[in-house]
JSON list of C-alpha atoms and ligand atoms in Angstrom, two decimals:
[
{"chain": "C", "resi": 1, "resn": "MET", "atom": "CA", "xyz": [-19.67, -0.13, -20.46]},
{"chain": "C", "resi": 2, "resn": "LYS", "atom": "CA", "xyz": [-20.31, -3.03, -17.71]},
{"chain": "C", "resi": 3, "resn": "GLN", "atom": "CA", "xyz": [-18.08, -2.63, -15.03]},
{"chain": "C", "resi": 4, "resn": "SER", "atom": "CA", "xyz": [-16.09, -5.21, -12.92]},
{"chain": "C", "resi": 5, "resn": "ALA", "atom": "CA", "xyz": [-18.23, -5.44, -9.34]},
{"chain": "C", "resi": 6, "resn": "GLY", "atom": "CA", "xyz": [-14.82, -6.93, -8.10]},
{"chain": "C", "resi": 7, "resn": "LEU", "atom": "CA", "xyz": [-13.02, -3.51, -9.00]},
{"chain": "C", "resi": 8, "resn": "ILE", "atom": "CA", "xyz": [-15.83, -1.27, -7.63]},
{"chain": "C", "resi": 9, "resn": "THR", "atom": "CA", "xyz": [-16.40, -3.27, -4.38]},
{"chain": "C", "resi": 10, "resn": "PHE", "atom": "CA", "xyz": [-12.42, -3.03, -4.35]},
{"chain": "C", "resi": 11, "resn": "LEU", "atom": "CA", "xyz": [-12.26, 0.95, -4.41]},
{"chain": "C", "resi": 12, "resn": "LYS", "atom": "CA", "xyz": [-15.29, 1.51, -1.81]},
{"chain": "C", "resi": 13, "resn": "LYS", "atom": "CA", "xyz": [-13.52, -0.76, 0.38]},
{"chain": "C", "resi": 14, "resn": "ASN", "atom": "CA", "xyz": [-10.20, 1.00, 0.26]},
{"chain": "C", "resi": 15, "resn": "CYS", "atom": "CA", "xyz": [-10.01, 4.49, -1.33]},
{"chain": "C", "resi": 16, "resn": "ALA", "atom": "CA", "xyz": [-9.92, 6.96, 1.34]},
{"chain": "C", "resi": 17, "resn": "ASN", "atom": "CA", "xyz": [-11.32, 9.62, -0.99]},
{"chain": "C", "resi": 18, "resn": "TYR", "atom": "CA", "xyz": [-14.40, 7.56, -1.57]},
{"chain": "C", "resi": 19, "resn": "ASP", "atom": "CA", "xyz": [-17.61, 9.06, 0.39]},
{"chain": "C", "resi": 20, "resn": "HIS", "atom": "CA", "xyz": [-19.32, 6.70, 1.39]},
{"chain": "C", "resi": 21, "resn": "HIS", "atom": "CA", "xyz": [-22.35, 8.89, 2.57]},
{"chain": "C", "resi": 22, "resn": "TYR", "atom": "CA", "xyz": [-23.06, 10.50, -0.54]},
{"chain": "C", "resi": 23, "resn": "GLY", "atom": "CA", "xyz": [-21.00, 8.16, -2.76]},
{"chain": "C", "resi": 24, "resn": "GLY", "atom": "CA", "xyz": [-18.52, 9.44, -5.06]},
{"chain": "C", "resi": 25, "resn": "CYS", "atom": "CA", "xyz": [-15.41, 11.38, -4.52]},
{"chain": "C", "resi": 26, "resn": "LEU", "atom": "CA", "xyz": [-14.56, 13.27, -1.97]},
{"chain": "C", "resi": 27, "resn": "PHE", "atom": "CA", "xyz": [-12.30, 16.11, -3.74]},
{"chain": "C", "resi": 28, "resn": "GLU", "atom": "CA", "xyz": [-14.37, 15.70, -6.95]},
{"chain": "C", "resi": 29, "resn": "GLU", "atom": "CA", "xyz": [-17.80, 15.63, -8.58]},
{"chain": "C", "resi": 30, "resn": "ASN", "atom": "CA", "xyz": [-17.71, 12.89, -9.52]},
{"chain": "C", "resi": 31, "resn": "CYS", "atom": "CA", "xyz": [-15.14, 8.76, -8.69]},
{"chain": "C", "resi": 32, "resn": "LYS", "atom": "CA", "xyz": [-12.99, 8.92, -11.82]},
{"chain": "C", "resi": 33, "resn": "VAL", "atom": "CA", "xyz": [-12.92, 4.90, -11.57]},
{"chain": "C", "resi": 34, "resn": "GLU", "atom": "CA", "xyz": [-16.64, 4.54, -11.26]},
{"chain": "C", "resi": 35, "resn": "LYS", "atom": "CA", "xyz": [-16.60, 6.91, -14.38]},
{"chain": "C", "resi": 36, "resn": "ASN", "atom": "CA", "xyz": [-14.37, 4.38, -16.50]},
{"chain": "C", "resi": 37, "resn": "ARG", "atom": "CA", "xyz": [-11.70, 7.24, -15.96]},
{"chain": "C", "resi": 38, "resn": "ARG", "atom": "CA", "xyz": [-8.14, 7.26, -14.59]},
{"chain": "C", "resi": 39, "resn": "CYS", "atom": "CA", "xyz": [-7.32, 8.58, -11.25]},
{"chain": "C", "resi": 40, "resn": "GLY", "atom": "CA", "xyz": [-3.73, 9.40, -10.07]},
{"chain": "C", "resi": 41, "resn": "TYR", "atom": "CA", "xyz": [-4.47, 8.70, -6.73]},
{"chain": "C", "resi": 42, "resn": "PHE", "atom": "CA", "xyz": [-6.05, 5.70, -7.11]},
{"chain": "C", "resi": 43, "resn": "GLU", "atom": "CA", "xyz": [-3.48, 4.23, -9.24]},
{"chain": "C", "resi": 44, "resn": "LYS", "atom": "CA", "xyz": [-0.94, 5.46, -6.36]},
{"chain": "C", "resi": 45, "resn": "ALA", "atom": "CA", "xyz": [-2.44, 4.94, -2.83]},
{"chain": "C", "resi": 46, "resn": "VAL", "atom": "CA", "xyz": [-5.37, 2.19, -3.79]},
{"chain": "C", "resi": 47, "resn": "LEU", "atom": "CA", "xyz": [-4.23, -0.26, -6.53]},
{"chain": "C", "resi": 48, "resn": "PRO", "atom": "CA", "xyz": [-1.02, -1.17, -4.32]},
{"chain": "C", "resi": 49, "resn": "MET", "atom": "CA", "xyz": [-3.26, -2.75, -1.81]},
{"chain": "C", "resi": 50, "resn": "ALA", "atom": "CA", "xyz": [-4.64, -4.90, -3.88]},
{"chain": "C", "resi": 51, "resn": "VAL", "atom": "CA", "xyz": [-1.06, -6.60, -4.50]},
{"chain": "C", "resi": 52, "resn": "GLU", "atom": "CA", "xyz": [-1.25, -6.94, -0.95]},
{"chain": "C", "resi": 53, "resn": "SER", "atom": "CA", "xyz": [-4.38, -8.82, -0.30]},
{"chain": "C", "resi": 54, "resn": "GLY", "atom": "CA", "xyz": [-3.57, -11.16, -2.83]},
{"chain": "C", "resi": 55, "resn": "GLN", "atom": "CA", "xyz": [-5.82, -9.41, -5.55]},
{"chain": "C", "resi": 56, "resn": "GLY", "atom": "CA", "xyz": [-3.31, -7.47, -7.47]},
{"chain": "C", "resi": 57, "resn": "GLU", "atom": "CA", "xyz": [-3.64, -8.98, -10.89]},
{"chain": "C", "resi": 58, "resn": "ILE", "atom": "CA", "xyz": [-7.47, -8.98, -10.99]},
{"chain": "C", "resi": 59, "resn": "ILE", "atom": "CA", "xyz": [-8.15, -5.64, -10.12]},
{"chain": "C", "resi": 60, "resn": "TYR", "atom": "CA", "xyz": [-5.04, -4.12, -12.08]},
{"chain": "C", "resi": 61, "resn": "SER", "atom": "CA", "xyz": [-6.52, -5.33, -15.26]},
{"chain": "C", "resi": 62, "resn": "ALA", "atom": "CA", "xyz": [-10.25, -4.77, -14.30]},
{"chain": "C", "resi": 63, "resn": "TYR", "atom": "CA", "xyz": [-8.77, -1.15, -14.24]},
{"chain": "C", "resi": 64, "resn": "GLU", "atom": "CA", "xyz": [-6.97, -1.05, -16.94]},
{"chain": "C", "resi": 65, "resn": "LYS", "atom": "CA", "xyz": [-10.27, -2.70, -18.76]},
{"chain": "C", "resi": 66, "resn": "ASN", "atom": "CA", "xyz": [-12.43, -0.04, -17.24]},
{"chain": "C", "resi": 67, "resn": "CYS", "atom": "CA", "xyz": [-9.67, 3.29, -18.66]},
{"chain": "C", "resi": 68, "resn": "GLN", "atom": "CA", "xyz": [-9.29, 0.88, -21.83]},
{"chain": "C", "resi": 69, "resn": "LEU", "atom": "CA", "xyz": [-5.67, 0.46, -20.87]},
{"chain": "C", "resi": 70, "resn": "SER", "atom": "CA", "xyz": [-3.77, -2.42, -22.62]},
{"chain": "C", "resi": 71, "resn": "GLY", "atom": "CA", "xyz": [-1.66, -3.16, -19.56]},
{"chain": "C", "resi": 72, "resn": "VAL", "atom": "CA", "xyz": [0.26, -0.66, -19.05]},
{"chain": "C", "resi": 73, "resn": "LEU", "atom": "CA", "xyz": [0.44, -0.08, -15.36]},
{"chain": "C", "resi": 74, "resn": "GLU", "atom": "CA", "xyz": [3.17, -0.94, -14.11]},
{"chain": "C", "resi": 75, "resn": "ARG", "atom": "CA", "xyz": [2.46, -3.72, -10.90]},
{"chain": "C", "resi": 76, "resn": "GLU", "atom": "CA", "xyz": [2.95, -3.01, -7.70]},
{"chain": "C", "resi": 77, "resn": "GLN", "atom": "CA", "xyz": [5.89, -5.69, -6.95]},
{"chain": "C", "resi": 78, "resn": "LYS", "atom": "CA", "xyz": [4.69, -7.49, -3.74]},
{"chain": "C", "resi": 79, "resn": "ARG", "atom": "CA", "xyz": [8.00, -7.29, -1.53]},
{"chain": "C", "resi": 80, "resn": "LEU", "atom": "CA", "xyz": [8.95, -9.89, 1.01]},
{"chain": "C", "resi": 81, "resn": "CYS", "atom": "CA", "xyz": [10.74, -9.03, 4.27]},
{"chain": "C", "resi": 82, "resn": "PRO", "atom": "CA", "xyz": [14.48, -10.08, 3.81]},
{"chain": "C", "resi": 83, "resn": "ASP", "atom": "CA", "xyz": [14.97, -11.76, 7.42]},
{"chain": "C", "resi": 84, "resn": "CYS", "atom": "CA", "xyz": [11.36, -13.73, 7.56]},
{"chain": "C", "resi": 85, "resn": "GLY", "atom": "CA", "xyz": [9.92, -13.62, 4.18]},
{"chain": "C", "resi": 86, "resn": "THR", "atom": "CA", "xyz": [6.67, -11.89, 5.40]},
{"chain": "C", "resi": 87, "resn": "GLY", "atom": "CA", "xyz": [4.91, -9.77, 3.00]},
{"chain": "C", "resi": 88, "resn": "LEU", "atom": "CA", "xyz": [5.15, -6.17, 3.69]},
{"chain": "C", "resi": 89, "resn": "ARG", "atom": "CA", "xyz": [2.94, -3.26, 3.33]},
{"chain": "C", "resi": 90, "resn": "PRO", "atom": "CA", "xyz": [3.80, -0.64, 0.78]},
{"chain": "C", "resi": 91, "resn": "ARG", "atom": "CA", "xyz": [6.90, 1.84, 2.13]},
{"chain": "C", "resi": 92, "resn": "GLN", "atom": "CA", "xyz": [7.92, -1.03, 4.68]},
{"chain": "C", "resi": 93, "resn": "LYS", "atom": "CA", "xyz": [11.65, -2.21, 4.68]},
{"chain": "C", "resi": 94, "resn": "TYR", "atom": "CA", "xyz": [11.09, -5.10, 7.21]},
{"chain": "C", "resi": 95, "resn": "CYS", "atom": "CA", "xyz": [7.78, -6.43, 8.64]},
{"chain": "C", "resi": 96, "resn": "GLU", "atom": "CA", "xyz": [6.27, -5.23, 12.06]},
{"chain": "C", "resi": 97, "resn": "LYS", "atom": "CA", "xyz": [8.33, -8.04, 13.90]},
{"chain": "C", "resi": 98, "resn": "CYS", "atom": "CA", "xyz": [11.75, -7.72, 12.37]},
{"chain": "C", "resi": 99, "resn": "ALA", "atom": "CA", "xyz": [11.89, -3.93, 12.15]},
{"chain": "C", "resi": 100, "resn": "ARG", "atom": "CA", "xyz": [10.59, -4.26, 16.15]},
{"chain": "C", "resi": 101, "resn": "LYS", "atom": "CA", "xyz": [13.97, -6.91, 16.60]},
{"chain": "C", "resi": 102, "resn": "ARG", "atom": "CA", "xyz": [16.36, -4.60, 14.39]},
{"chain": "C", "resi": 103, "resn": "ARG", "atom": "CA", "xyz": [15.57, -1.18, 16.49]},
{"chain": "C", "resi": 104, "resn": "GLN", "atom": "CA", "xyz": [15.98, -3.82, 20.01]},
{"chain": "C", "resi": 105, "resn": "LYS", "atom": "CA", "xyz": [19.28, -5.07, 18.13]},
{"chain": "C", "resi": 106, "resn": "THR", "atom": "CA", "xyz": [20.51, -1.59, 17.49]},
{"chain": "C", "resi": 107, "resn": "ARG", "atom": "CA", "xyz": [19.87, -0.24, 20.99]},
{"chain": "C", "resi": 108, "resn": "ARG", "atom": "CA", "xyz": [21.48, -3.30, 22.70]},
{"chain": "C", "resi": 109, "resn": "GLU", "atom": "CA", "xyz": [25.02, -2.42, 20.55]},
{"chain": "C", "resi": 110, "resn": "TYR", "atom": "CA", "xyz": [23.86, 1.76, 21.15]},
{"chain": "C", "resi": 111, "resn": "LEU", "atom": "CA", "xyz": [23.65, 1.01, 24.67]},
{"chain": "C", "resi": 112, "resn": "ARG", "atom": "CA", "xyz": [27.22, -1.73, 24.74]},
{"chain": "C", "resi": 113, "resn": "ARG", "atom": "CA", "xyz": [29.24, 0.62, 22.56]},
{"chain": "C", "resi": 114, "resn": "TYR", "atom": "CA", "xyz": [28.25, 3.43, 25.00]},
{"chain": "C", "resi": 115, "resn": "ARG", "atom": "CA", "xyz": [29.04, 1.76, 28.55]},
{"chain": "C", "resi": 116, "resn": "ALA", "atom": "CA", "xyz": [32.02, 0.32, 27.27]},
{"chain": "C", "resi": 117, "resn": "ASN", "atom": "CA", "xyz": [33.27, 4.14, 26.29]},
{"chain": "C", "resi": 118, "resn": "SER", "atom": "CA", "xyz": [32.19, 5.47, 29.54]},
{"chain": "C", "resi": 119, "resn": "ARG", "atom": "CA", "xyz": [34.29, 2.55, 31.23]},
{"chain": "C", "resi": 120, "resn": "GLY", "atom": "CA", "xyz": [37.67, 3.26, 29.18]},
{"chain": "E", "resi": 201, "resn": "ZN", "atom": "ZN1", "xyz": [10.02, -10.09, 8.71]}
]
């Protein structure tokens, strides 16, 4: 079966378990994705990065085609920062800028309260 070149390029670039020195997977004999098999790690940790880079649909459907799945995978949604609308990385709640701003604000409020309490 012919594989999507885009998928394999993406895999080699983004999979932390891909052995760039010898090829294949660092933990198994062969890279499952290269062998047209499903890989749990790839699905959980690597595929969502495609969404982030704007290649989501291409990579997801190439992977599904390789594994002969029929569109069963849940697409990782591109999430946006609620404060400014910047795209978020997986597990981020706010973009880096807004997260920093919020931390500073919390700190300022804490200090204000602290000062107010120690005055009274
Ligand atoms: Zn933001």
